[in-house]
PDB file of C-alpha atoms and ligand atoms in Angstrom:
ATOM      1  CA  UNK F   1       0.000   0.000   0.000  1.00 91.00           C
ATOM      2  CA  UNK F   2       1.276   3.470  -0.882  1.00 97.00           C
ATOM      3  CA  UNK F   3       0.449   6.200   1.633  1.00 97.00           C
ATOM      4  CA  UNK F   4      -0.075   9.640   0.076  1.00 98.00           C
ATOM      5  CA  UNK F   5       0.402  12.401   2.623  1.00 98.00           C
ATOM      6  CA  UNK F   6      -1.971  15.245   3.459  1.00 98.00           C
ATOM      7  CA  UNK F   7      -0.629  18.806   3.722  1.00 98.00           C
ATOM      8  CA  UNK F   8      -0.823  18.450   7.528  1.00 98.00           C
ATOM      9  CA  UNK F   9       1.370  15.370   7.398  1.00 98.00           C
ATOM     10  CA  UNK F  10       3.786  17.070   4.999  1.00 98.00           C
ATOM     11  CA  UNK F  11       4.113  19.893   7.559  1.00 98.00           C
ATOM     12  CA  UNK F  12       5.131  17.335  10.184  1.00 98.00           C
ATOM     13  CA  UNK F  13       7.695  15.780   7.846  1.00 98.00           C
ATOM     14  CA  UNK F  14       8.988  19.284   7.089  1.00 98.00           C
ATOM     15  CA  UNK F  15       9.541  19.880  10.824  1.00 98.00           C
ATOM     16  CA  UNK F  16      11.372  16.560  11.133  1.00 98.00           C
ATOM     17  CA  UNK F  17      13.445  17.382   8.041  1.00 98.00           C
ATOM     18  CA  UNK F  18      14.459  20.746   9.512  1.00 98.00           C
ATOM     19  CA  UNK F  19      15.952  19.130  12.622  1.00 98.00           C
ATOM     20  CA  UNK F  20      17.658  16.626  10.342  1.00 98.00           C
ATOM     21  CA  UNK F  21      19.127  19.353   8.126  1.00 98.00           C
ATOM     22  CA  UNK F  22      20.462  21.168  11.195  1.00 98.00           C
ATOM     23  CA  UNK F  23      21.915  17.954  12.637  1.00 98.00           C
ATOM     24  CA  UNK F  24      23.752  17.436   9.342  1.00 98.00           C
ATOM     25  CA  UNK F  25      25.079  20.995   9.692  1.00 98.00           C
ATOM     26  CA  UNK F  26      26.450  20.128  13.159  1.00 98.00           C
ATOM     27  CA  UNK F  27      28.227  17.095  11.748  1.00 98.00           C
ATOM     28  CA  UNK F  28      29.534  19.078   8.758  1.00 98.00           C
ATOM     29  CA  UNK F  29      31.159  21.547  11.148  1.00 98.00           C
ATOM     30  CA  UNK F  30      33.163  18.689  12.690  1.00 98.00           C
ATOM     31  CA  UNK F  31      34.506  17.141   9.473  1.00 98.00           C
ATOM     32  CA  UNK F  32      38.276  17.401   9.689  1.00 97.00           C
ATOM     33  CA  UNK F  33      41.348  15.191   9.952  1.00 98.00           C
ATOM     34  CA  UNK F  34      41.697  13.441  13.288  1.00 98.00           C
ATOM     35  CA  UNK F  35      37.990  13.242  14.167  1.00 98.00           C
ATOM     36  CA  UNK F  36      36.588   9.753  14.714  1.00 98.00           C
ATOM     37  CA  UNK F  37      33.326   8.711  13.153  1.00 98.00           C
ATOM     38  CA  UNK F  38      32.110   7.812  16.663  1.00 98.00           C
ATOM     39  CA  UNK F  39      32.378  11.499  17.665  1.00 98.00           C
ATOM     40  CA  UNK F  40      30.211  12.483  14.691  1.00 98.00           C
ATOM     41  CA  UNK F  41      27.586   9.915  15.663  1.00 98.00           C
ATOM     42  CA  UNK F  42      27.531  11.098  19.272  1.00 98.00           C
ATOM     43  CA  UNK F  43      27.098  14.762  18.300  1.00 98.00           C
ATOM     44  CA  UNK F  44      24.307  14.012  15.828  1.00 98.00           C
ATOM     45  CA  UNK F  45      22.395  11.944  18.388  1.00 98.00           C
ATOM     46  CA  UNK F  46      22.712  14.660  21.046  1.00 98.00           C
ATOM     47  CA  UNK F  47      21.544  17.334  18.633  1.00 98.00           C
ATOM     48  CA  UNK F  48      18.548  15.328  17.430  1.00 98.00           C
ATOM     49  CA  UNK F  49      17.447  14.446  20.990  1.00 98.00           C
ATOM     50  CA  UNK F  50      17.994  18.048  22.211  1.00 98.00           C
ATOM     51  CA  UNK F  51      15.563  19.139  19.487  1.00 98.00           C
ATOM     52  CA  UNK F  52      12.843  16.714  20.517  1.00 98.00           C
ATOM     53  CA  UNK F  53      13.560  14.076  17.892  1.00 98.00           C
ATOM     54  CA  UNK F  54      14.829  10.538  17.859  1.00 98.00           C
ATOM     55  CA  UNK F  55      17.482   9.193  15.510  1.00 98.00           C
ATOM     56  CA  UNK F  56      15.460   7.055  13.073  1.00 98.00           C
ATOM     57  CA  UNK F  57      18.253   4.566  12.456  1.00 98.00           C
ATOM     58  CA  UNK F  58      19.105   3.686  16.071  1.00 98.00           C
ATOM     59  CA  UNK F  59      17.436   0.361  16.763  1.00 97.00           C
ATOM     60  CA  UNK F  60      16.031   0.073  13.234  1.00 97.00           C
ATOM     61  CA  UNK F  61      16.371  -3.672  12.573  1.00 95.00           C
ATOM     62  CA  UNK F  62      18.809  -3.492  15.513  1.00 95.00           C
ATOM     63  CA  UNK F  63      21.143  -1.002  13.789  1.00 96.00           C
ATOM     64  CA  UNK F  64      23.233   0.173  16.760  1.00 96.00           C
ATOM     65  CA  UNK F  65      23.987   3.812  15.860  1.00 98.00           C
ATOM     66  CA  UNK F  66      22.318   7.126  14.998  1.00 98.00           C
ATOM     67  CA  UNK F  67      24.289   7.713  11.815  1.00 98.00           C
ATOM     68  CA  UNK F  68      25.427   5.460   9.027  1.00 98.00           C
ATOM     69  CA  UNK F  69      28.981   6.602   8.295  1.00 98.00           C
ATOM     70  CA  UNK F  70      30.549   5.136   5.216  1.00 97.00           C
ATOM     71  CA  UNK F  71      34.155   5.996   4.325  1.00 97.00           C
ATOM     72  CA  UNK F  72      35.729   5.581   0.875  1.00 98.00           C
ATOM     73  CA  UNK F  73      34.762   2.200  -0.612  1.00 98.00           C
ATOM     74  CA  UNK F  74      31.917   1.741   1.874  1.00 97.00           C
ATOM     75  CA  UNK F  75      28.733   2.577  -0.021  1.00 96.00           C
ATOM     76  CA  UNK F  76      26.186   2.731   2.817  1.00 98.00           C
ATOM     77  CA  UNK F  77      25.282   1.378   6.273  1.00 96.00           C
ATOM     78  CA  UNK F  78      28.795   1.753   7.717  1.00 96.00           C
ATOM     79  CA  UNK F  79      29.117   1.674  11.528  1.00 96.00           C
ATOM     80  CA  UNK F  80      30.545   4.731  13.274  1.00 97.00           C
ATOM     81  CA  UNK F  81      33.554   3.788  15.411  1.00 96.00           C
ATOM     82  CA  UNK F  82      37.297   4.193  15.642  1.00 95.00           C
ATOM     83  CA  UNK F  83      37.851   5.230  12.036  1.00 93.00           C
ATOM     84  CA  UNK F  84      39.756   8.514  12.206  1.00 97.00           C
ATOM     85  CA  UNK F  85      39.187  10.894   9.318  1.00 98.00           C
ATOM     86  CA  UNK F  86      42.308  11.504   7.305  1.00 98.00           C
ATOM     87  CA  UNK F  87      43.177  13.686   4.361  1.00 98.00           C
ATOM     88  CA  UNK F  88      42.146  12.052   1.105  1.00 98.00           C
ATOM     89  CA  UNK F  89      39.123  10.263   2.604  1.00 97.00           C
ATOM     90  CA  UNK F  90      35.599  10.747   1.502  1.00 98.00           C
ATOM     91  CA  UNK F  91      32.955  10.088   4.097  1.00 98.00           C
ATOM     92  CA  UNK F  92      29.219   9.569   3.577  1.00 98.00           C
ATOM     93  CA  UNK F  93      26.993  10.570   6.453  1.00 98.00           C
ATOM     94  CA  UNK F  94      23.415   9.294   6.360  1.00 98.00           C
ATOM     95  CA  UNK F  95      20.904  10.280   9.030  1.00 98.00           C
ATOM     96  CA  UNK F  96      17.211  10.082   9.803  1.00 98.00           C
ATOM     97  CA  UNK F  97      15.014  11.889  12.308  1.00 98.00           C
ATOM     98  CA  UNK F  98      11.706  10.840  13.840  1.00 98.00           C
ATOM     99  CA  UNK F  99       9.797  13.851  15.136  1.00 98.00           C
ATOM    100  CA  UNK F 100       6.089  14.012  16.015  1.00 97.00           C
ATOM    101  CA  UNK F 101       5.557  10.600  14.458  1.00 98.00           C
ATOM    102  CA  UNK F 102       7.189  11.318  11.090  1.00 98.00           C
ATOM    103  CA  UNK F 103      10.552  10.364   9.656  1.00 98.00           C
ATOM    104  CA  UNK F 104      12.899  12.270   7.363  1.00 98.00           C
ATOM    105  CA  UNK F 105      16.050  10.884   5.757  1.00 98.00           C
ATOM    106  CA  UNK F 106      19.043  12.577   4.144  1.00 98.00           C
ATOM    107  CA  UNK F 107      22.679  11.883   3.275  1.00 98.00           C
ATOM    108  CA  UNK F 108      25.761  13.831   2.186  1.00 98.00           C
ATOM    109  CA  UNK F 109      29.282  12.790   1.185  1.00 98.00           C
ATOM    110  CA  UNK F 110      32.209  14.928   2.334  1.00 98.00           C
ATOM    111  CA  UNK F 111      35.796  15.204   1.140  1.00 98.00           C
ATOM    112  CA  UNK F 112      38.340  15.316   3.994  1.00 98.00           C
ATOM    113  CA  UNK F 113      41.416  17.488   3.451  1.00 97.00           C
ATOM    114  CA  UNK F 114      43.033  17.006   0.049  1.00 97.00           C
ATOM    115  CA  UNK F 115      41.010  14.620  -2.108  1.00 98.00           C
ATOM    116  CA  UNK F 116      42.025  13.793  -5.652  1.00 97.00           C
ATOM    117  CA  UNK F 117      40.150  15.467  -8.459  1.00 98.00           C
ATOM    118  CA  UNK F 118      38.677  12.271  -9.852  1.00 98.00           C
ATOM    119  CA  UNK F 119      37.004  11.560  -6.512  1.00 98.00           C
ATOM    120  CA  UNK F 120      35.861  15.170  -6.016  1.00 98.00           C
ATOM    121  CA  UNK F 121      34.176  14.900  -9.412  1.00 98.00           C
ATOM    122  CA  UNK F 122      32.410  11.727  -8.288  1.00 98.00           C
ATOM    123  CA  UNK F 123      30.931  13.694  -5.369  1.00 98.00           C
ATOM    124  CA  UNK F 124      29.850  16.608  -7.569  1.00 98.00           C
ATOM    125  CA  UNK F 125      28.250  14.423 -10.228  1.00 98.00           C
ATOM    126  CA  UNK F 126      26.472  12.210  -7.699  1.00 98.00           C
ATOM    127  CA  UNK F 127      24.993  15.294  -6.028  1.00 98.00           C
ATOM    128  CA  UNK F 128      23.993  16.609  -9.455  1.00 98.00           C
ATOM    129  CA  UNK F 129      22.291  13.298 -10.270  1.00 98.00           C
ATOM    130  CA  UNK F 130      20.225  13.602  -7.091  1.00 99.00           C
ATOM    131  CA  UNK F 131      18.861  16.952  -8.262  1.00 98.00           C
ATOM    132  CA  UNK F 132      18.258  15.620 -11.786  1.00 98.00           C
ATOM    133  CA  UNK F 133      16.214  12.802 -10.249  1.00 98.00           C
ATOM    134  CA  UNK F 134      14.285  15.229  -8.051  1.00 99.00           C
ATOM    135  CA  UNK F 135      13.437  17.334 -11.138  1.00 98.00           C
ATOM    136  CA  UNK F 136      11.573  14.331 -12.519  1.00 98.00           C
ATOM    137  CA  UNK F 137       9.626  13.658  -9.296  1.00 98.00           C
ATOM    138  CA  UNK F 138       6.539  15.548 -10.440  1.00 98.00           C
ATOM    139  CA  UNK F 139       2.936  14.408 -10.671  1.00 98.00           C
ATOM    140  CA  UNK F 140       2.200  12.610 -13.930  1.00 98.00           C
ATOM    141  CA  UNK F 141       5.751  11.344 -14.462  1.00 98.00           C
ATOM    142  CA  UNK F 142       6.680   7.716 -13.795  1.00 98.00           C
ATOM    143  CA  UNK F 143       9.130   6.298 -11.277  1.00 98.00           C
ATOM    144  CA  UNK F 144      11.303   5.149 -14.183  1.00 98.00           C
ATOM    145  CA  UNK F 145      11.762   8.789 -15.219  1.00 98.00           C
ATOM    146  CA  UNK F 146      13.440   9.507 -11.875  1.00 98.00           C
ATOM    147  CA  UNK F 147      15.733   6.476 -12.074  1.00 98.00           C
ATOM    148  CA  UNK F 148      16.567   7.114 -15.710  1.00 98.00           C
ATOM    149  CA  UNK F 149      17.613  10.718 -15.033  1.00 98.00           C
ATOM    150  CA  UNK F 150      20.017   9.568 -12.296  1.00 98.00           C
ATOM    151  CA  UNK F 151      21.409   6.576 -14.181  1.00 98.00           C
ATOM    152  CA  UNK F 152      21.814   8.407 -17.460  1.00 98.00           C
ATOM    153  CA  UNK F 153      23.792  11.213 -15.852  1.00 98.00           C
ATOM    154  CA  UNK F 154      26.186   9.071 -13.831  1.00 98.00           C
ATOM    155  CA  UNK F 155      26.774   6.383 -16.436  1.00 98.00           C
ATOM    156  CA  UNK F 156      27.705   9.108 -18.934  1.00 98.00           C
ATOM    157  CA  UNK F 157      30.598   9.927 -16.576  1.00 97.00           C
ATOM    158  CA  UNK F 158      31.654   6.270 -16.575  1.00 98.00           C
ATOM    159  CA  UNK F 159      30.431   5.572 -13.024  1.00 98.00           C
ATOM    160  CA  UNK F 160      28.544   2.532 -11.743  1.00 98.00           C
ATOM    161  CA  UNK F 161      25.117   2.994 -10.179  1.00 98.00           C
ATOM    162  CA  UNK F 162      24.271   0.606  -7.346  1.00 98.00           C
ATOM    163  CA  UNK F 163      21.254  -1.637  -8.044  1.00 97.00           C
ATOM    164  CA  UNK F 164      20.865  -3.558  -4.787  1.00 97.00           C
ATOM    165  CA  UNK F 165      19.910  -0.530  -2.683  1.00 97.00           C
ATOM    166  CA  UNK F 166      17.233   1.973  -3.591  1.00 98.00           C
ATOM    167  CA  UNK F 167      15.357   5.008  -2.320  1.00 98.00           C
ATOM    168  CA  UNK F 168      11.940   4.646  -0.744  1.00 98.00           C
ATOM    169  CA  UNK F 169       8.704   6.195   0.380  1.00 98.00           C
ATOM    170  CA  UNK F 170       8.871   7.743   3.853  1.00 98.00           C
ATOM    171  CA  UNK F 171       6.429   8.961   6.491  1.00 98.00           C
ATOM    172  CA  UNK F 172       5.224   7.219   9.635  1.00 98.00           C
ATOM    173  CA  UNK F 173       7.703   4.515   8.709  1.00 98.00           C
ATOM    174  CA  UNK F 174      11.319   5.096   7.715  1.00 98.00           C
ATOM    175  CA  UNK F 175      10.957   2.811   4.717  1.00 98.00           C
ATOM    176  CA  UNK F 176       7.604   2.766   2.983  1.00 98.00           C
ATOM    177  CA  UNK F 177       6.486   1.761  -0.451  1.00 98.00           C
ATOM    178  CA  UNK F 178       7.297   2.484  -3.240  1.00 98.00           C
ATOM    179  CA  UNK F 179      10.922   1.668  -3.983  1.00 98.00           C
ATOM    180  CA  UNK F 180      12.838   4.417  -5.800  1.00 98.00           C
ATOM    181  CA  UNK F 181      15.540   2.764  -7.931  1.00 98.00           C
ATOM    182  CA  UNK F 182      18.461   4.866  -9.147  1.00 98.00           C
ATOM    183  CA  UNK F 183      18.120   3.307 -12.583  1.00 98.00           C
ATOM    184  CA  UNK F 184      15.199   2.730 -14.894  1.00 98.00           C
ATOM    185  CA  UNK F 185      13.403   3.225 -18.144  1.00 98.00           C
ATOM    186  CA  UNK F 186      11.682   6.452 -19.048  1.00 98.00           C
ATOM    187  CA  UNK F 187       7.900   6.188 -18.997  1.00 98.00           C
ATOM    188  CA  UNK F 188       7.897   2.976 -16.932  1.00 98.00           C
ATOM    189  CA  UNK F 189       6.837   2.163 -13.393  1.00 98.00           C
ATOM    190  CA  UNK F 190       4.496   3.785 -10.907  1.00 98.00           C
ATOM    191  CA  UNK F 191       2.732   6.968 -11.952  1.00 98.00           C
ATOM    192  CA  UNK F 192       3.710   9.687  -9.477  1.00 98.00           C
ATOM    193  CA  UNK F 193       0.984  11.571  -7.655  1.00 98.00           C
ATOM    194  CA  UNK F 194       0.887  14.676  -5.494  1.00 98.00           C
ATOM    195  CA  UNK F 195       1.476  13.898  -1.823  1.00 98.00           C
ATOM    196  CA  UNK F 196       3.887  11.045  -2.419  1.00 98.00           C
ATOM    197  CA  UNK F 197       6.866  11.623  -0.113  1.00 99.00           C
ATOM    198  CA  UNK F 198      10.081   9.965  -1.280  1.00 99.00           C
ATOM    199  CA  UNK F 199      13.661   9.601  -0.132  1.00 99.00           C
ATOM    200  CA  UNK F 200      15.679   9.812  -3.348  1.00 99.00           C
ATOM    201  CA  UNK F 201      19.240   8.614  -2.812  1.00 98.00           C
ATOM    202  CA  UNK F 202      21.700   7.841  -5.603  1.00 98.00           C
ATOM    203  CA  UNK F 203      24.604   5.591  -4.545  1.00 98.00           C
ATOM    204  CA  UNK F 204      27.276   5.934  -7.199  1.00 98.00           C
ATOM    205  CA  UNK F 205      30.586   4.110  -7.551  1.00 98.00           C
ATOM    206  CA  UNK F 206      33.740   5.460  -9.171  1.00 98.00           C
ATOM    207  CA  UNK F 207      34.334   1.973 -10.553  1.00 98.00           C
ATOM    208  CA  UNK F 208      31.910  -0.854 -11.248  1.00 98.00           C
ATOM    209  CA  UNK F 209      28.359  -1.026  -9.921  1.00 98.00           C
ATOM    210  CA  UNK F 210      28.888  -4.247  -7.952  1.00 98.00           C
ATOM    211  CA  UNK F 211      28.717  -4.223  -4.160  1.00 98.00           C
ATOM    212  CA  UNK F 212      29.212  -6.791  -1.405  1.00 98.00           C
ATOM    213  CA  UNK F 213      28.056  -6.986   2.195  1.00 97.00           C
ATOM    214  CA  UNK F 214      30.612  -7.266   5.006  1.00 96.00           C
ATOM    215  CA  UNK F 215      30.339  -9.939   7.703  1.00 95.00           C
ATOM    216  CA  UNK F 216      28.791  -7.497  10.208  1.00 92.00           C
ATOM    217  CA  UNK F 217      25.562  -7.913   8.244  1.00 94.00           C
ATOM    218  CA  UNK F 218      25.266  -4.178   7.519  1.00 95.00           C
ATOM    219  CA  UNK F 219      28.258  -2.582   5.837  1.00 96.00           C
ATOM    220  CA  UNK F 220      27.942  -2.464   2.050  1.00 97.00           C
ATOM    221  CA  UNK F 221      31.138  -1.768   0.097  1.00 98.00           C
ATOM    222  CA  UNK F 222      32.178  -1.723  -3.529  1.00 98.00           C
ATOM    223  CA  UNK F 223      33.460  -5.039  -4.816  1.00 98.00           C
ATOM    224  CA  UNK F 224      36.439  -3.362  -6.524  1.00 98.00           C
ATOM    225  CA  UNK F 225      37.265  -1.251  -3.409  1.00 98.00           C
ATOM    226  CA  UNK F 226      36.909   1.979  -5.391  1.00 98.00           C
ATOM    227  CA  UNK F 227      35.196   4.933  -3.670  1.00 98.00           C
ATOM    228  CA  UNK F 228      31.441   5.423  -3.602  1.00 98.00           C
ATOM    229  CA  UNK F 229      29.287   8.524  -3.031  1.00 98.00           C
ATOM    230  CA  UNK F 230      25.788   8.899  -1.587  1.00 98.00           C
ATOM    231  CA  UNK F 231      23.508  11.942  -1.520  1.00 98.00           C
ATOM    232  CA  UNK F 232      19.893  11.890  -0.356  1.00 98.00           C
ATOM    233  CA  UNK F 233      16.948  14.230   0.095  1.00 99.00           C
ATOM    234  CA  UNK F 234      13.407  13.684   1.332  1.00 99.00           C
ATOM    235  CA  UNK F 235      11.046  15.285  -1.195  1.00 99.00           C
ATOM    236  CA  UNK F 236       7.334  15.566  -1.851  1.00 98.00           C
ATOM    237  CA  UNK F 237       5.902  15.065  -5.312  1.00 98.00           C
ATOM    238  CA  UNK F 238       3.860  18.052  -6.439  1.00 98.00           C
ATOM    239  CA  UNK F 239       2.165  19.216  -9.607  1.00 96.00           C
ATOM    240  CA  UNK F 240       4.882  21.216 -11.336  1.00 95.00           C
ATOM    241  CA  UNK F 241       7.987  20.810  -9.210  1.00 97.00           C
ATOM    242  CA  UNK F 242       9.004  18.484  -6.408  1.00 98.00           C
ATOM    243  CA  UNK F 243       9.489  20.198  -3.097  1.00 98.00           C
ATOM    244  CA  UNK F 244      12.667  19.295  -1.212  1.00 98.00           C
ATOM    245  CA  UNK F 245      11.871  18.945   2.500  1.00 98.00           C
ATOM    246  CA  UNK F 246      15.405  18.248   3.756  1.00 98.00           C
ATOM    247  CA  UNK F 247      18.200  20.720   3.007  1.00 98.00           C
ATOM    248  CA  UNK F 248      21.970  20.916   2.545  1.00 98.00           C
ATOM    249  CA  UNK F 249      21.854  24.614   3.518  1.00 98.00           C
ATOM    250  CA  UNK F 250      23.297  24.057   7.011  1.00 98.00           C
ATOM    251  CA  UNK F 251      25.956  21.718   5.655  1.00 98.00           C
ATOM    252  CA  UNK F 252      27.042  24.211   3.035  1.00 97.00           C
ATOM    253  CA  UNK F 253      27.150  27.019   5.594  1.00 98.00           C
ATOM    254  CA  UNK F 254      29.339  24.920   7.889  1.00 98.00           C
ATOM    255  CA  UNK F 255      31.711  24.033   5.033  1.00 96.00           C
ATOM    256  CA  UNK F 256      32.328  27.660   3.972  1.00 91.00           C
TER     257      UNK F 256
HETATM  258 MG1   MG O   1      19.342   7.783   4.336  1.00 95.73          MG
HETATM  259 MG1   MG O   2      16.933   6.502   2.722  1.00 95.73          MG
END
């Protein structure tokens, strides 16, 4: 069953998404060499709880942390811990907030210190593909239009787009129907309607598209150990233009 949201519900998701965007800004302000991913997780959890929310991921299918932190060849679902950020790393930070009964979900990938140009371009183009996908998330289009826009852009750059993990509907549950693949055929799939709230989240590999799961049962990394980027927004489908409910505004301010 697909749950279309009322304007009242969208307001609640917007409030959740605001706390999430600010929590990302807090984390962004800490990204530097020498910081451990555990410190980032701790700060994000404190911030979310201080603002009346709960970290959506903590306890979700027994996931033990508030953030998924995925360095370099880790695509998604990495555990925060002793990994110390060092120059040349990229680090994906994925977070969710539950506030007043509604979830929001967003991710950003950071360069740490001096990162080689090829990898910086991967970050830029993955972020661009997110916005190209969002542009297609308008009423009357099909889900395949969103996936096609993302896939077409990143494959043109020679990147691999992950198939095994996809975006999703979001609302009272963190993961709702429908799935939002980052690949697809134009004009195929579910017809998008106003009030559909989606987490759109391209996961893009510098090398091949193939991924493997580590023995911890969570961490997903690229099979060829090349770096991977992940950007995500929570958006609502509307008539002429999707509305982005999460924001990178606080992140970008902190990075200036
Ligand atoms: Mg996420
Ligand atoms: Mg998500």
